[in-house]
Amino acid sequence: MANAAVAAVLDWFDALPAYRSVGLMGFSQGEAMVLQMLRHRPTQFAYGVQLGGFVVDDRQTGDKELRALRPPVFWGRGPRDTVIPASAVRRTAVFAGPHTSTTERVYPQLGHDVAGAEVGDFADFVAAQVRRPTSIG
């Protein structure tokens, strides 16, 4: 299901006008889409913001290239999250480390939500990425 959704989004994306760079952002299952899109097209996206989600448990042809590129990714989450299983969080941590340049933040007060300091932190991350020169895109 995730791969079919990624294919549909990438088809839509391919029809857009040219761009300088593109970052991805998602919450919960949208976070899974962020990582899955990076895995499908490692050179196409400049950075990712993943909030309260997980990596899909599969292998993609772009994983090796993603490991070589290690794009910047902000990963914010709350330890009180009762929606995303701890096993999915562990799987995401194992994947993210070698495949992305991860800025990980855990917000003790958060569950399965986005709020408070996390918003400022990911906004700062995005601002830094926008200012960063990139050859992606």
JSON list of C-alpha atoms in Angstrom, two decimals:
[
{"chain": "A", "resi": 1, "resn": "MET", "atom": "CA", "xyz": [0.00, 0.00, 0.00]},
{"chain": "A", "resi": 2, "resn": "ALA", "atom": "CA", "xyz": [2.76, 2.48, 0.90]},
{"chain": "A", "resi": 3, "resn": "ASN", "atom": "CA", "xyz": [4.59, 1.82, -2.36]},
{"chain": "A", "resi": 4, "resn": "ALA", "atom": "CA", "xyz": [1.42, 2.34, -4.42]},
{"chain": "A", "resi": 5, "resn": "ALA", "atom": "CA", "xyz": [0.82, 5.64, -2.62]},
{"chain": "A", "resi": 6, "resn": "VAL", "atom": "CA", "xyz": [4.43, 6.70, -3.22]},
{"chain": "A", "resi": 7, "resn": "ALA", "atom": "CA", "xyz": [4.12, 5.84, -6.91]},
{"chain": "A", "resi": 8, "resn": "ALA", "atom": "CA", "xyz": [0.97, 7.99, -7.19]},
{"chain": "A", "resi": 9, "resn": "VAL", "atom": "CA", "xyz": [2.60, 10.95, -5.42]},
{"chain": "A", "resi": 10, "resn": "LEU", "atom": "CA", "xyz": [5.73, 10.65, -7.56]},
{"chain": "A", "resi": 11, "resn": "ASP", "atom": "CA", "xyz": [3.62, 10.55, -10.75]},
{"chain": "A", "resi": 12, "resn": "TRP", "atom": "CA", "xyz": [1.93, 13.78, -9.63]},
{"chain": "A", "resi": 13, "resn": "PHE", "atom": "CA", "xyz": [5.30, 15.28, -8.64]},
{"chain": "A", "resi": 14, "resn": "ASP", "atom": "CA", "xyz": [6.80, 14.49, -12.07]},
{"chain": "A", "resi": 15, "resn": "ALA", "atom": "CA", "xyz": [4.09, 16.63, -13.68]},
{"chain": "A", "resi": 16, "resn": "LEU", "atom": "CA", "xyz": [5.00, 19.74, -11.66]},
{"chain": "A", "resi": 17, "resn": "PRO", "atom": "CA", "xyz": [7.11, 22.60, -13.05]},
{"chain": "A", "resi": 18, "resn": "ALA", "atom": "CA", "xyz": [10.86, 22.65, -12.42]},
{"chain": "A", "resi": 19, "resn": "TYR", "atom": "CA", "xyz": [12.05, 23.43, -8.90]},
{"chain": "A", "resi": 20, "resn": "ARG", "atom": "CA", "xyz": [15.30, 24.36, -7.14]},
{"chain": "A", "resi": 21, "resn": "SER", "atom": "CA", "xyz": [14.91, 21.84, -4.33]},
{"chain": "A", "resi": 22, "resn": "VAL", "atom": "CA", "xyz": [12.15, 20.01, -2.53]},
{"chain": "A", "resi": 23, "resn": "GLY", "atom": "CA", "xyz": [11.87, 18.88, 1.06]},
{"chain": "A", "resi": 24, "resn": "LEU", "atom": "CA", "xyz": [9.38, 16.39, 2.37]},
{"chain": "A", "resi": 25, "resn": "MET", "atom": "CA", "xyz": [7.39, 16.55, 5.61]},
{"chain": "A", "resi": 26, "resn": "GLY", "atom": "CA", "xyz": [4.94, 14.13, 7.15]},
{"chain": "A", "resi": 27, "resn": "PHE", "atom": "CA", "xyz": [3.24, 13.14, 10.38]},
{"chain": "A", "resi": 28, "resn": "SER", "atom": "CA", "xyz": [2.42, 9.55, 11.41]},
{"chain": "A", "resi": 29, "resn": "GLN", "atom": "CA", "xyz": [1.77, 7.59, 8.20]},
{"chain": "A", "resi": 30, "resn": "GLY", "atom": "CA", "xyz": [2.91, 10.71, 6.37]},
{"chain": "A", "resi": 31, "resn": "GLU", "atom": "CA", "xyz": [6.29, 10.22, 8.01]},
{"chain": "A", "resi": 32, "resn": "ALA", "atom": "CA", "xyz": [6.40, 6.75, 6.51]},
{"chain": "A", "resi": 33, "resn": "MET", "atom": "CA", "xyz": [5.74, 8.40, 3.14]},
{"chain": "A", "resi": 34, "resn": "VAL", "atom": "CA", "xyz": [8.66, 10.82, 3.66]},
{"chain": "A", "resi": 35, "resn": "LEU", "atom": "CA", "xyz": [11.12, 8.00, 4.18]},
{"chain": "A", "resi": 36, "resn": "GLN", "atom": "CA", "xyz": [9.57, 5.84, 1.47]},
{"chain": "A", "resi": 37, "resn": "MET", "atom": "CA", "xyz": [9.80, 8.64, -1.09]},
{"chain": "A", "resi": 38, "resn": "LEU", "atom": "CA", "xyz": [13.44, 9.22, -0.14]},
{"chain": "A", "resi": 39, "resn": "ARG", "atom": "CA", "xyz": [14.00, 5.49, -0.59]},
{"chain": "A", "resi": 40, "resn": "HIS", "atom": "CA", "xyz": [12.35, 5.47, -4.02]},
{"chain": "A", "resi": 41, "resn": "ARG", "atom": "CA", "xyz": [14.15, 8.59, -5.29]},
{"chain": "A", "resi": 42, "resn": "PRO", "atom": "CA", "xyz": [17.19, 9.31, -3.13]},
{"chain": "A", "resi": 43, "resn": "THR", "atom": "CA", "xyz": [18.55, 12.11, -5.33]},
{"chain": "A", "resi": 44, "resn": "GLN", "atom": "CA", "xyz": [15.29, 13.96, -5.88]},
{"chain": "A", "resi": 45, "resn": "PHE", "atom": "CA", "xyz": [14.59, 15.36, -2.43]},
{"chain": "A", "resi": 46, "resn": "ALA", "atom": "CA", "xyz": [16.86, 17.67, -0.44]},
{"chain": "A", "resi": 47, "resn": "TYR", "atom": "CA", "xyz": [15.68, 16.79, 3.08]},
{"chain": "A", "resi": 48, "resn": "GLY", "atom": "CA", "xyz": [12.91, 15.25, 5.14]},
{"chain": "A", "resi": 49, "resn": "VAL", "atom": "CA", "xyz": [10.94, 16.08, 8.27]},
{"chain": "A", "resi": 50, "resn": "GLN", "atom": "CA", "xyz": [9.37, 13.08, 9.99]},
{"chain": "A", "resi": 51, "resn": "LEU", "atom": "CA", "xyz": [7.04, 13.61, 12.90]},
{"chain": "A", "resi": 52, "resn": "GLY", "atom": "CA", "xyz": [5.61, 10.80, 15.02]},
{"chain": "A", "resi": 53, "resn": "GLY", "atom": "CA", "xyz": [5.85, 7.98, 12.51]},
{"chain": "A", "resi": 54, "resn": "PHE", "atom": "CA", "xyz": [7.92, 5.08, 11.27]},
{"chain": "A", "resi": 55, "resn": "VAL", "atom": "CA", "xyz": [9.81, 3.51, 8.36]},
{"chain": "A", "resi": 56, "resn": "VAL", "atom": "CA", "xyz": [8.01, 0.92, 6.22]},
{"chain": "A", "resi": 57, "resn": "ASP", "atom": "CA", "xyz": [9.37, -2.56, 6.89]},
{"chain": "A", "resi": 58, "resn": "ASP", "atom": "CA", "xyz": [10.62, -3.48, 3.42]},
{"chain": "A", "resi": 59, "resn": "ARG", "atom": "CA", "xyz": [13.61, -3.10, 1.14]},
{"chain": "A", "resi": 60, "resn": "GLN", "atom": "CA", "xyz": [13.81, -0.61, -1.71]},
{"chain": "A", "resi": 61, "resn": "THR", "atom": "CA", "xyz": [16.17, -0.40, -4.67]},
{"chain": "A", "resi": 62, "resn": "GLY", "atom": "CA", "xyz": [17.16, 3.13, -3.60]},
{"chain": "A", "resi": 63, "resn": "ASP", "atom": "CA", "xyz": [18.26, 2.11, -0.08]},
{"chain": "A", "resi": 64, "resn": "LYS", "atom": "CA", "xyz": [21.90, 1.65, -1.09]},
{"chain": "A", "resi": 65, "resn": "GLU", "atom": "CA", "xyz": [22.05, 5.06, -2.79]},
{"chain": "A", "resi": 66, "resn": "LEU", "atom": "CA", "xyz": [20.24, 6.68, 0.12]},
{"chain": "A", "resi": 67, "resn": "ARG", "atom": "CA", "xyz": [22.86, 5.21, 2.47]},
{"chain": "A", "resi": 68, "resn": "ALA", "atom": "CA", "xyz": [25.58, 6.84, 0.36]},
{"chain": "A", "resi": 69, "resn": "LEU", "atom": "CA", "xyz": [23.84, 10.24, 0.19]},
{"chain": "A", "resi": 70, "resn": "ARG", "atom": "CA", "xyz": [22.51, 10.40, 3.77]},
{"chain": "A", "resi": 71, "resn": "PRO", "atom": "CA", "xyz": [20.20, 13.40, 3.27]},
{"chain": "A", "resi": 72, "resn": "PRO", "atom": "CA", "xyz": [19.36, 15.55, 6.31]},
{"chain": "A", "resi": 73, "resn": "VAL", "atom": "CA", "xyz": [16.26, 14.38, 8.14]},
{"chain": "A", "resi": 74, "resn": "PHE", "atom": "CA", "xyz": [14.58, 15.80, 11.23]},
{"chain": "A", "resi": 75, "resn": "TRP", "atom": "CA", "xyz": [12.90, 13.11, 13.33]},
{"chain": "A", "resi": 76, "resn": "GLY", "atom": "CA", "xyz": [10.66, 14.40, 16.11]},
{"chain": "A", "resi": 77, "resn": "ARG", "atom": "CA", "xyz": [8.57, 12.13, 18.29]},
{"chain": "A", "resi": 78, "resn": "GLY", "atom": "CA", "xyz": [6.99, 11.70, 21.69]},
{"chain": "A", "resi": 79, "resn": "PRO", "atom": "CA", "xyz": [7.69, 8.78, 24.04]},
{"chain": "A", "resi": 80, "resn": "ARG", "atom": "CA", "xyz": [4.03, 8.79, 25.15]},
{"chain": "A", "resi": 81, "resn": "ASP", "atom": "CA", "xyz": [2.88, 7.79, 21.64]},
{"chain": "A", "resi": 82, "resn": "THR", "atom": "CA", "xyz": [0.37, 4.93, 21.93]},
{"chain": "A", "resi": 83, "resn": "VAL", "atom": "CA", "xyz": [-0.26, 4.75, 18.16]},
{"chain": "A", "resi": 84, "resn": "ILE", "atom": "CA", "xyz": [3.19, 3.91, 16.78]},
{"chain": "A", "resi": 85, "resn": "PRO", "atom": "CA", "xyz": [4.49, 0.65, 18.33]},
{"chain": "A", "resi": 86, "resn": "ALA", "atom": "CA", "xyz": [7.87, 0.69, 20.06]},
{"chain": "A", "resi": 87, "resn": "SER", "atom": "CA", "xyz": [9.06, -1.94, 17.55]},
{"chain": "A", "resi": 88, "resn": "ALA", "atom": "CA", "xyz": [8.36, 0.49, 14.68]},
{"chain": "A", "resi": 89, "resn": "VAL", "atom": "CA", "xyz": [10.27, 3.25, 16.49]},
{"chain": "A", "resi": 90, "resn": "ARG", "atom": "CA", "xyz": [13.24, 0.88, 16.95]},
{"chain": "A", "resi": 91, "resn": "ARG", "atom": "CA", "xyz": [13.08, -0.18, 13.29]},
{"chain": "A", "resi": 92, "resn": "THR", "atom": "CA", "xyz": [13.06, 3.49, 12.25]},
{"chain": "A", "resi": 93, "resn": "ALA", "atom": "CA", "xyz": [16.07, 4.26, 14.44]},
{"chain": "A", "resi": 94, "resn": "VAL", "atom": "CA", "xyz": [17.99, 1.31, 12.98]},
{"chain": "A", "resi": 95, "resn": "PHE", "atom": "CA", "xyz": [17.13, 2.43, 9.44]},
{"chain": "A", "resi": 96, "resn": "ALA", "atom": "CA", "xyz": [17.61, 6.19, 9.88]},
{"chain": "A", "resi": 97, "resn": "GLY", "atom": "CA", "xyz": [21.10, 6.07, 11.37]},
{"chain": "A", "resi": 98, "resn": "PRO", "atom": "CA", "xyz": [22.97, 4.69, 8.37]},
{"chain": "A", "resi": 99, "resn": "HIS", "atom": "CA", "xyz": [20.59, 6.00, 5.67]},
{"chain": "A", "resi": 100, "resn": "THR", "atom": "CA", "xyz": [20.10, 9.63, 6.70]},
{"chain": "A", "resi": 101, "resn": "SER", "atom": "CA", "xyz": [21.85, 12.43, 8.56]},
{"chain": "A", "resi": 102, "resn": "THR", "atom": "CA", "xyz": [19.27, 12.42, 11.30]},
{"chain": "A", "resi": 103, "resn": "THR", "atom": "CA", "xyz": [18.55, 15.17, 13.77]},
{"chain": "A", "resi": 104, "resn": "GLU", "atom": "CA", "xyz": [16.50, 13.24, 16.33]},
{"chain": "A", "resi": 105, "resn": "ARG", "atom": "CA", "xyz": [14.47, 14.97, 19.01]},
{"chain": "A", "resi": 106, "resn": "VAL", "atom": "CA", "xyz": [12.33, 13.25, 21.63]},
{"chain": "A", "resi": 107, "resn": "TYR", "atom": "CA", "xyz": [9.82, 15.49, 23.40]},
{"chain": "A", "resi": 108, "resn": "PRO", "atom": "CA", "xyz": [8.96, 13.96, 26.80]},
{"chain": "A", "resi": 109, "resn": "GLN", "atom": "CA", "xyz": [5.53, 15.61, 27.00]},
{"chain": "A", "resi": 110, "resn": "LEU", "atom": "CA", "xyz": [4.34, 14.40, 23.57]},
{"chain": "A", "resi": 111, "resn": "GLY", "atom": "CA", "xyz": [2.29, 11.41, 22.58]},
{"chain": "A", "resi": 112, "resn": "HIS", "atom": "CA", "xyz": [1.06, 10.98, 19.02]},
{"chain": "A", "resi": 113, "resn": "ASP", "atom": "CA", "xyz": [0.93, 14.68, 18.26]},
{"chain": "A", "resi": 114, "resn": "VAL", "atom": "CA", "xyz": [3.00, 17.64, 17.12]},
{"chain": "A", "resi": 115, "resn": "ALA", "atom": "CA", "xyz": [3.20, 20.57, 19.50]},
{"chain": "A", "resi": 116, "resn": "GLY", "atom": "CA", "xyz": [5.30, 23.02, 21.48]},
{"chain": "A", "resi": 117, "resn": "ALA", "atom": "CA", "xyz": [9.06, 23.03, 21.09]},
{"chain": "A", "resi": 118, "resn": "GLU", "atom": "CA", "xyz": [8.89, 20.44, 18.31]},
{"chain": "A", "resi": 119, "resn": "VAL", "atom": "CA", "xyz": [7.24, 22.96, 15.99]},
{"chain": "A", "resi": 120, "resn": "GLY", "atom": "CA", "xyz": [10.00, 25.51, 16.54]},
{"chain": "A", "resi": 121, "resn": "ASP", "atom": "CA", "xyz": [12.69, 22.86, 16.18]},
{"chain": "A", "resi": 122, "resn": "PHE", "atom": "CA", "xyz": [11.46, 21.50, 12.86]},
{"chain": "A", "resi": 123, "resn": "ALA", "atom": "CA", "xyz": [10.84, 25.06, 11.58]},
{"chain": "A", "resi": 124, "resn": "ASP", "atom": "CA", "xyz": [14.47, 25.91, 12.41]},
{"chain": "A", "resi": 125, "resn": "PHE", "atom": "CA", "xyz": [15.59, 22.71, 10.67]},
{"chain": "A", "resi": 126, "resn": "VAL", "atom": "CA", "xyz": [13.61, 23.56, 7.51]},
{"chain": "A", "resi": 127, "resn": "ALA", "atom": "CA", "xyz": [14.95, 27.14, 7.52]},
{"chain": "A", "resi": 128, "resn": "ALA", "atom": "CA", "xyz": [18.51, 25.81, 7.73]},
{"chain": "A", "resi": 129, "resn": "GLN", "atom": "CA", "xyz": [17.86, 23.41, 4.84]},
{"chain": "A", "resi": 130, "resn": "VAL", "atom": "CA", "xyz": [16.37, 26.15, 2.66]},
{"chain": "A", "resi": 131, "resn": "ARG", "atom": "CA", "xyz": [19.52, 28.25, 3.17]},
{"chain": "A", "resi": 132, "resn": "ARG", "atom": "CA", "xyz": [21.81, 25.28, 2.43]},
{"chain": "A", "resi": 133, "resn": "PRO", "atom": "CA", "xyz": [23.12, 25.04, -1.14]},
{"chain": "A", "resi": 134, "resn": "THR", "atom": "CA", "xyz": [22.06, 21.80, -2.75]},
{"chain": "A", "resi": 135, "resn": "SER", "atom": "CA", "xyz": [22.55, 19.93, -5.98]},
{"chain": "A", "resi": 136, "resn": "ILE", "atom": "CA", "xyz": [19.43, 17.84, -5.40]},
{"chain": "A", "resi": 137, "resn": "GLY", "atom": "CA", "xyz": [16.53, 18.51, -7.74]}
]
